[in-house]
Short mmCIF file of C-alpha atoms and ligand atoms in Angstrom, two decimals:
data_model
loop_
_atom_site.label_atom_id
_atom_site.label_comp_id
_atom_site.label_asym_id
_atom_site.label_seq_id
_atom_site.Cartn_x
_atom_site.Cartn_y
_atom_site.Cartn_z
CA MET A 1 0.00 0.00 0.00
CA ILE A 2 1.37 3.46 -0.88
CA LEU A 3 0.52 5.79 2.01
CA ASP A 4 1.46 9.43 2.38
CA ASN A 5 1.96 11.42 5.57
CA TYR A 6 -1.74 12.32 5.63
CA ASP A 7 -2.88 8.66 5.54
CA ARG A 8 -4.03 8.92 1.95
CA VAL A 9 -3.79 5.60 0.11
CA HIS A 10 -2.44 6.03 -3.42
CA ASP A 11 -3.88 3.36 -5.69
CA TYR A 12 -4.56 5.24 -8.94
CA LEU A 13 -1.80 5.80 -11.50
CA ARG A 14 -2.15 8.09 -14.49
CA ILE A 15 0.40 7.33 -17.18
CA SER A 16 1.11 9.78 -19.98
CA LEU A 17 2.10 7.89 -23.13
CA THR A 18 3.35 10.93 -25.03
CA ASP A 19 3.47 14.71 -24.93
CA ASN A 20 2.66 14.70 -28.64
CA CYS A 21 -0.79 15.67 -29.82
CA ASN A 22 -2.71 16.26 -33.02
CA PHE A 23 -4.55 19.19 -31.36
CA ARG A 24 -3.14 22.45 -30.01
CA CYS A 25 -5.70 23.38 -27.34
CA PHE A 26 -4.65 26.84 -26.19
CA TYR A 27 -5.31 26.13 -22.50
CA CYS A 28 -3.07 23.04 -22.56
CA MET A 29 -0.28 23.69 -25.05
CA PRO A 30 1.85 26.83 -25.01
CA ASP A 31 1.64 29.25 -27.94
CA GLU A 32 5.37 29.26 -28.56
CA ASP A 33 6.93 26.53 -30.65
CA TYR A 34 6.67 23.43 -28.55
CA THR A 35 9.16 20.64 -29.18
CA PHE A 36 7.72 17.20 -28.56
CA THR A 37 9.92 14.80 -26.62
CA PRO A 38 11.78 12.48 -29.03
CA HIS A 39 10.65 8.84 -28.98
CA SER A 40 13.97 7.57 -27.52
CA LYS A 41 13.45 9.76 -24.42
CA LEU A 42 9.95 8.36 -23.83
CA MET A 43 9.31 5.20 -21.85
CA GLN A 44 9.43 2.35 -24.36
CA VAL A 45 6.69 -0.30 -24.47
CA ASP A 46 8.41 -2.72 -22.10
CA GLU A 47 9.42 0.15 -19.80
CA VAL A 48 5.84 1.41 -19.45
CA PHE A 49 4.80 -2.14 -18.60
CA GLU A 50 7.61 -2.88 -16.13
CA ILE A 51 7.29 0.45 -14.31
CA ALA A 52 3.48 0.07 -14.15
CA LYS A 53 4.02 -3.43 -12.69
CA GLN A 54 6.05 -1.94 -9.84
CA PHE A 55 3.16 0.38 -8.97
CA VAL A 56 0.69 -2.50 -9.14
CA SER A 57 2.90 -4.49 -6.75
CA LEU A 58 2.47 -1.57 -4.31
CA GLY A 59 -1.31 -1.66 -4.52
CA VAL A 60 -2.27 0.42 -7.57
CA LYS A 61 -5.71 -0.76 -8.75
CA LYS A 62 -6.54 1.67 -11.51
CA ILE A 63 -4.48 2.98 -14.44
CA ARG A 64 -5.54 5.82 -16.72
CA LEU A 65 -3.63 6.44 -19.95
CA THR A 66 -3.37 10.04 -21.01
CA GLY A 67 -1.01 12.48 -22.72
CA GLY A 68 -0.67 14.58 -24.92
CA GLU A 69 -2.92 12.45 -27.01
CA PRO A 70 -2.29 8.81 -26.01
CA LEU A 71 -3.70 7.43 -29.25
CA VAL A 72 -1.23 9.27 -31.52
CA ARG A 73 1.53 7.08 -30.18
CA LYS A 74 2.27 4.42 -32.84
CA ASP A 75 2.64 1.61 -30.33
CA ALA A 76 -0.40 2.66 -28.24
CA ALA A 77 -2.30 -0.55 -29.07
CA THR A 78 0.59 -2.73 -27.89
CA ILE A 79 0.88 -0.77 -24.65
CA ILE A 80 -2.88 -0.96 -24.01
CA ARG A 81 -2.91 -4.72 -24.62
CA LEU A 82 0.09 -5.27 -22.32
CA LEU A 83 -1.31 -3.16 -19.50
CA SER A 84 -4.62 -4.99 -19.78
CA THR A 85 -2.86 -8.11 -18.50
CA LEU A 86 -2.33 -6.39 -15.13
CA PRO A 87 -4.97 -6.74 -12.39
CA VAL A 88 -6.18 -3.13 -12.73
CA GLU A 89 -9.12 -1.18 -14.07
CA LEU A 90 -7.70 0.29 -17.27
CA THR A 91 -9.09 3.49 -18.74
CA MET A 92 -8.08 6.49 -20.83
CA THR A 93 -8.52 10.19 -21.46
CA THR A 94 -8.46 11.04 -25.16
CA ASN A 95 -9.36 13.86 -27.53
CA GLY A 96 -11.43 11.29 -29.39
CA THR A 97 -9.93 11.70 -32.86
CA ARG A 98 -8.58 8.16 -33.22
CA VAL A 99 -11.13 6.26 -31.18
CA HIS A 100 -12.63 4.55 -34.27
CA ASP A 101 -9.28 2.87 -35.01
CA PHE A 102 -9.01 1.51 -31.47
CA LEU A 103 -12.50 0.23 -30.72
CA ARG A 104 -11.50 -3.41 -31.01
CA VAL A 105 -8.35 -2.88 -28.90
CA PHE A 106 -10.48 -1.26 -26.19
CA VAL A 107 -12.99 -4.11 -26.17
CA GLU A 108 -10.33 -6.80 -26.20
CA SER A 109 -8.43 -5.02 -23.40
CA GLY A 110 -11.45 -4.75 -21.15
CA ILE A 111 -11.65 -0.95 -21.38
CA ARG A 112 -15.29 -0.03 -20.82
CA SER A 113 -15.03 3.60 -19.79
CA LEU A 114 -13.35 6.55 -21.54
CA ASN A 115 -13.10 10.27 -20.96
CA VAL A 116 -13.30 12.23 -24.21
CA SER A 117 -12.54 15.95 -24.27
CA LEU A 118 -14.92 18.26 -26.10
CA ASP A 119 -15.07 21.85 -24.90
CA THR A 120 -17.73 23.18 -27.21
CA LEU A 121 -20.69 22.06 -29.30
CA ASP A 122 -19.97 24.81 -31.81
CA GLU A 123 -17.83 23.75 -34.77
CA GLU A 124 -16.17 27.15 -35.25
CA LYS A 125 -15.40 27.54 -31.57
CA PHE A 126 -13.92 24.04 -31.59
CA GLN A 127 -11.52 25.16 -34.29
CA LEU A 128 -10.59 28.21 -32.25
CA ILE A 129 -9.89 26.20 -29.09
CA THR A 130 -8.08 23.21 -30.60
CA ARG A 131 -6.39 25.25 -33.36
CA THR A 132 -6.44 22.15 -35.60
CA GLY A 133 -9.25 19.79 -34.70
CA ASN A 134 -12.15 18.30 -36.62
CA PHE A 135 -15.31 18.69 -34.53
CA HIS A 136 -17.35 16.07 -36.39
CA GLN A 137 -14.70 13.41 -36.02
CA VAL A 138 -14.75 13.81 -32.24
CA MET A 139 -18.55 13.99 -32.04
CA ASN A 140 -18.95 10.93 -34.28
CA ASN A 141 -16.51 9.00 -32.14
CA ILE A 142 -18.35 9.92 -28.95
CA LYS A 143 -21.52 8.56 -30.59
CA LEU A 144 -19.65 5.46 -31.73
CA LEU A 145 -18.53 4.77 -28.16
CA VAL A 146 -22.05 5.29 -26.81
CA ARG A 147 -23.48 2.93 -29.47
CA ASN A 148 -20.96 0.34 -28.40
CA GLU A 149 -22.06 0.73 -24.79
CA PHE A 150 -18.94 2.35 -23.44
CA ASN A 151 -19.35 4.53 -20.40
CA VAL A 152 -18.44 7.96 -21.83
CA LYS A 153 -17.50 11.03 -19.83
CA VAL A 154 -17.10 14.24 -21.80
CA ASN A 155 -14.50 16.64 -20.36
CA VAL A 156 -15.32 20.32 -20.84
CA VAL A 157 -12.86 22.95 -19.58
CA VAL A 158 -15.11 25.92 -18.82
CA MET A 159 -13.53 29.32 -19.55
CA LYS A 160 -15.07 32.74 -19.18
CA GLY A 161 -15.96 34.32 -22.51
CA ILE A 162 -15.04 31.17 -24.44
CA ASN A 163 -17.60 28.48 -23.73
CA ASP A 164 -19.34 29.46 -20.47
CA HIS A 165 -22.50 30.33 -22.41
CA GLU A 166 -22.74 26.71 -23.57
CA LEU A 167 -23.42 25.02 -20.22
CA LEU A 168 -27.14 24.71 -20.92
CA ASP A 169 -26.48 23.28 -24.40
CA PHE A 170 -24.31 20.58 -22.87
CA ILE A 171 -27.00 19.76 -20.31
CA GLU A 172 -29.60 19.62 -23.07
CA TRP A 173 -27.39 17.15 -24.92
CA THR A 174 -27.67 14.76 -21.94
CA ARG A 175 -31.45 14.61 -22.33
CA ASN A 176 -31.17 11.81 -24.89
CA GLU A 177 -27.45 11.00 -24.90
CA PRO A 178 -26.30 8.78 -22.00
CA VAL A 179 -23.00 10.62 -21.45
CA GLN A 180 -21.70 12.28 -18.32
CA ILE A 181 -20.59 15.86 -18.97
CA ARG A 182 -17.72 16.87 -16.67
CA PHE A 183 -17.37 20.62 -16.41
CA ILE A 184 -13.77 21.35 -15.34
CA GLU A 185 -12.66 24.60 -13.74
CA PHE A 186 -9.83 26.17 -15.76
CA MET A 187 -6.45 25.43 -14.10
CA PRO A 188 -3.06 27.21 -14.29
CA PHE A 189 -0.11 25.47 -15.92
CA SER A 190 3.11 26.65 -17.41
CA GLY A 191 2.57 28.56 -20.65
CA ASN A 192 -1.25 28.57 -20.65
CA ARG A 193 -1.67 32.24 -19.69
CA TRP A 194 -4.16 31.44 -16.99
CA SER A 195 -5.68 34.20 -14.94
CA SER A 196 -8.18 33.92 -12.11
CA ASN A 197 -10.77 36.05 -13.87
CA GLN A 198 -11.13 33.41 -16.60
CA VAL A 199 -12.25 30.82 -14.05
CA ILE A 200 -15.93 29.96 -13.85
CA THR A 201 -16.41 28.39 -10.44
CA MET A 202 -18.59 25.43 -9.62
CA ASP A 203 -21.08 27.70 -7.81
CA GLN A 204 -21.34 29.93 -10.85
CA MET A 205 -21.83 26.91 -13.13
CA LEU A 206 -24.55 25.45 -10.92
CA ALA A 207 -26.30 28.83 -10.71
CA SER A 208 -26.40 29.09 -14.52
CA ILE A 209 -27.62 25.53 -14.95
CA SER A 210 -30.35 25.99 -12.33
CA GLU A 211 -31.85 28.82 -14.40
CA LYS A 212 -33.24 26.17 -16.72
CA TYR A 213 -32.89 22.73 -15.12
CA GLU A 214 -33.71 21.14 -11.80
CA PHE A 215 -30.99 18.77 -10.71
CA ILE A 216 -30.12 16.69 -7.69
CA PRO A 217 -26.69 15.70 -6.35
CA VAL A 218 -25.58 12.10 -6.73
CA GLN A 219 -23.67 10.33 -3.94
CA ARG A 220 -19.92 10.83 -4.38
CA ASP A 221 -17.52 7.88 -4.33
CA GLN A 222 -14.61 8.33 -1.93
CA HIS A 223 -11.92 9.39 -4.39
CA ASP A 224 -14.09 11.21 -6.91
CA THR A 225 -12.62 14.47 -8.06
CA SER A 226 -16.02 15.53 -9.31
CA LYS A 227 -19.34 16.38 -7.77
CA LYS A 228 -22.06 14.61 -9.71
CA PHE A 229 -25.61 15.71 -10.49
CA MET A 230 -28.66 14.32 -12.29
CA VAL A 231 -31.38 16.15 -14.14
CA GLN A 232 -34.67 14.32 -13.82
CA GLY A 233 -35.66 12.52 -17.02
CA HIS A 234 -32.24 12.88 -18.71
CA SER A 235 -30.40 9.78 -19.98
CA GLY A 236 -27.06 11.36 -19.15
CA SER A 237 -25.79 13.29 -16.14
CA PHE A 238 -23.28 16.00 -15.34
CA ALA A 239 -20.48 16.64 -12.87
CA VAL A 240 -18.21 19.50 -11.88
CA ILE A 241 -14.49 19.29 -11.17
CA SER A 242 -13.89 22.20 -8.83
CA THR A 243 -10.11 22.04 -8.40
CA MET A 244 -9.84 25.83 -8.21
CA SER A 245 -12.77 26.78 -5.99
CA ALA A 246 -13.11 23.64 -3.80
CA ASN A 247 -10.29 21.16 -4.22
CA PHE A 248 -10.48 17.43 -3.49
CA CYS A 249 -6.94 17.05 -2.15
CA GLY A 250 -8.12 15.53 1.16
CA ASP A 251 -9.17 12.34 -0.66
CA CYS A 252 -6.43 12.29 -3.28
CA ASN A 253 -5.30 8.81 -4.38
CA ARG A 254 -3.49 9.85 -7.57
CA ILE A 255 0.06 9.40 -8.80
CA ARG A 256 1.28 10.62 -12.16
CA LEU A 257 3.92 9.25 -14.48
CA THR A 258 4.99 11.51 -17.34
CA ALA A 259 5.76 10.12 -20.78
CA ASP A 260 9.49 10.57 -20.12
CA GLY A 261 9.22 8.46 -16.99
CA LYS A 262 9.14 11.09 -14.25
CA MET A 263 6.87 10.44 -11.29
CA LYS A 264 4.85 13.39 -9.95
CA ASN A 265 3.04 13.00 -6.64
CA CYS A 266 0.59 15.80 -7.55
CA LEU A 267 -0.65 17.53 -10.69
CA PHE A 268 0.75 20.78 -9.27
CA SER A 269 3.99 19.50 -7.76
CA LYS A 270 7.29 20.91 -8.96
CA GLU A 271 9.24 17.90 -7.65
CA GLU A 272 9.69 14.94 -9.97
CA VAL A 273 11.39 11.60 -9.50
CA ASP A 274 13.13 10.14 -12.53
CA LEU A 275 11.87 6.56 -12.45
CA LEU A 276 12.84 5.86 -16.06
CA SER A 277 16.54 6.61 -15.53
CA ALA A 278 16.47 4.62 -12.29
CA TYR A 279 14.87 1.69 -14.12
CA ARG A 280 17.41 1.90 -16.96
CA ASN A 281 20.24 1.90 -14.37
CA GLY A 282 18.87 -1.12 -12.51
CA VAL A 283 17.98 0.90 -9.40
CA SER A 284 15.02 -0.39 -7.36
CA LEU A 285 11.94 1.77 -7.96
CA LEU A 286 9.89 0.84 -4.90
CA PRO A 287 11.77 3.03 -2.35
CA LEU A 288 11.78 5.94 -4.82
CA ILE A 289 8.01 5.67 -5.28
CA GLU A 290 7.38 5.43 -1.55
CA GLN A 291 9.67 8.37 -0.74
CA SER A 292 8.01 10.54 -3.33
CA ILE A 293 4.55 9.86 -1.92
CA LYS A 294 5.79 10.49 1.63
CA ALA A 295 6.96 13.92 0.44
CA LYS A 296 3.56 14.76 -1.06
CA ALA A 297 2.18 18.13 0.06
CA LYS A 298 -1.18 18.31 1.80
CA GLN A 299 -2.82 20.16 -1.07
CA LEU A 300 -2.22 21.55 -4.55
CA GLY A 301 1.43 20.56 -4.73
CA GLY A 302 2.25 22.87 -1.81
CA GLN A 303 2.70 25.79 -4.19
CA VAL A 304 -0.78 26.76 -5.38
CA SER A 305 -3.03 28.81 -3.12
CA ALA A 306 -6.36 27.23 -2.20
CA ASP A 307 -7.84 30.70 -2.81
CA PHE A 308 -7.55 30.85 -6.59
CA ASN A 309 -7.88 34.63 -6.60
CA GLN A 310 -4.47 34.77 -4.88
CA ILE A 311 -2.72 32.63 -7.50
CA ASN A 312 0.00 34.24 -9.55
CA SER A 313 0.36 31.63 -12.28
CA SER A 314 3.77 32.91 -13.38
CA GLN A 315 5.18 31.90 -9.97
CA ILE A 316 4.05 28.27 -10.19
CA GLU A 317 6.94 25.96 -11.06
CA ASN A 318 5.45 23.16 -13.10
CA ARG A 319 5.36 21.72 -16.57
CA THR A 320 2.89 22.52 -19.31
CA MET A 321 -0.29 20.45 -19.02
CA ILE A 322 0.49 18.66 -22.28
CA SER A 323 3.78 17.39 -20.84
CA ILE A 324 2.31 16.35 -17.48
CA GLY A 325 -0.63 14.34 -18.71
CA GLY A 326 -3.97 15.56 -17.41
N1 SAM B 1 -5.39 14.62 -25.21
C1 SAM B 1 -6.29 14.04 -24.27
C2 SAM B 1 -7.51 14.90 -24.08
O1 SAM B 1 -7.52 16.04 -24.53
O2 SAM B 1 -8.45 14.42 -23.46
C3 SAM B 1 -5.64 13.71 -22.95
C4 SAM B 1 -4.70 14.73 -22.35
S1 SAM B 1 -5.44 16.24 -21.80
C5 SAM B 1 -4.03 17.10 -21.15
C6 SAM B 1 -6.35 15.68 -20.39
C7 SAM B 1 -7.45 16.57 -19.90
O3 SAM B 1 -6.86 17.74 -19.31
C8 SAM B 1 -8.39 17.06 -20.97
O4 SAM B 1 -9.73 16.80 -20.62
C9 SAM B 1 -8.16 18.54 -21.01
O5 SAM B 1 -9.30 19.25 -21.35
C10 SAM B 1 -7.72 18.82 -19.59
N2 SAM B 1 -6.97 20.08 -19.46
C11 SAM B 1 -5.92 20.47 -20.18
N3 SAM B 1 -5.49 21.70 -19.78
C12 SAM B 1 -6.32 22.07 -18.77
C13 SAM B 1 -6.41 23.24 -17.95
N4 SAM B 1 -5.59 24.25 -18.09
N5 SAM B 1 -7.39 23.29 -17.01
C14 SAM B 1 -8.25 22.25 -16.86
N6 SAM B 1 -8.20 21.12 -17.60
C15 SAM B 1 -7.26 21.03 -18.55
FE1 SF4 B 2 -3.94 17.74 -26.97
FE2 SF4 B 2 -5.61 16.99 -25.04
FE3 SF4 B 2 -3.93 19.04 -24.66
FE4 SF4 B 2 -5.93 19.35 -26.34
S1 SF4 B 2 -6.10 18.96 -24.15
S2 SF4 B 2 -3.75 19.93 -26.74
S3 SF4 B 2 -6.14 17.34 -27.18
S4 SF4 B 2 -3.36 16.95 -24.96
#
């Protein structure tokens, strides 16, 4: 069992497969020329598997693959199939563009639940946010997953003046579509030009939604980072991830592994432990993993204020979101 100094059990590992992506979402990827990590510096197939195995031996029960875009990695299918042999719940966060090519791999690997990011239902706005993406491809793939009875959660980063006027449209979508919309408060990362006045808080979101819909809260599971709600008569549901206005650090069970093999004990931590180099040098990973979790801060990586209005994003020492793996 991986326990930190606050008695939090860490049994959920999020592995980034690559910092490469076929989208350029402005809130995730810096404007400046971004150089993707060369393949040789990434964990190779066997390395992802062997490092994941070490975490599983310490009690990890759930693995989420993320990125960058995990499905742009050429050997993604091999990695998914290998990880599916471990005794874990395997899942993924994806931008949805390549889902149609992987449906069989998902089914054969026991993946039944996926998070797909889609920040807007407006095709033009989608272009503006992703700077490259094809809206219909993502939407069609969400529908394809639903038709094939996957449990689909749609991640929506809510940003003032960008897509905050679309909350009701997303809720309306859940009337007949059995998806869970997850409205995420906009978070600060290196290079994403975050400022507190772009954040729409959970309370503000719920107030807007209540202008048109009646909804009731759904019981939260222990480690949920979202607060869930149901609108009566809708096939789908919605949830809010309120990292900025009401964080969930007290129940945190998450560990992150970047595509270049660095362990992060928190999304907002500046400290990293180079597990890949240790693995390549034959050094035992277990003590390194345990020490890193013991050093985990109580909340928000120990460097982000719990009052988001006090955050000066330029003073946060962290990676870009695309190179952490959200
Ligand atoms: N490419 C995949 C995707 O877009 O789903 C996986 C990686 S992406 C970094 C993971 C999640 O992080 C996405 O849902 C994305 O919207 C979210 N994300 C990225 N930057 C964010 C930010 N600044 N604030 C909140 N969520 C963010
Ligand atoms: Fe790519 Fe996902 Fe980041 Fe968008 S949010 S740039 S799809 S990694």
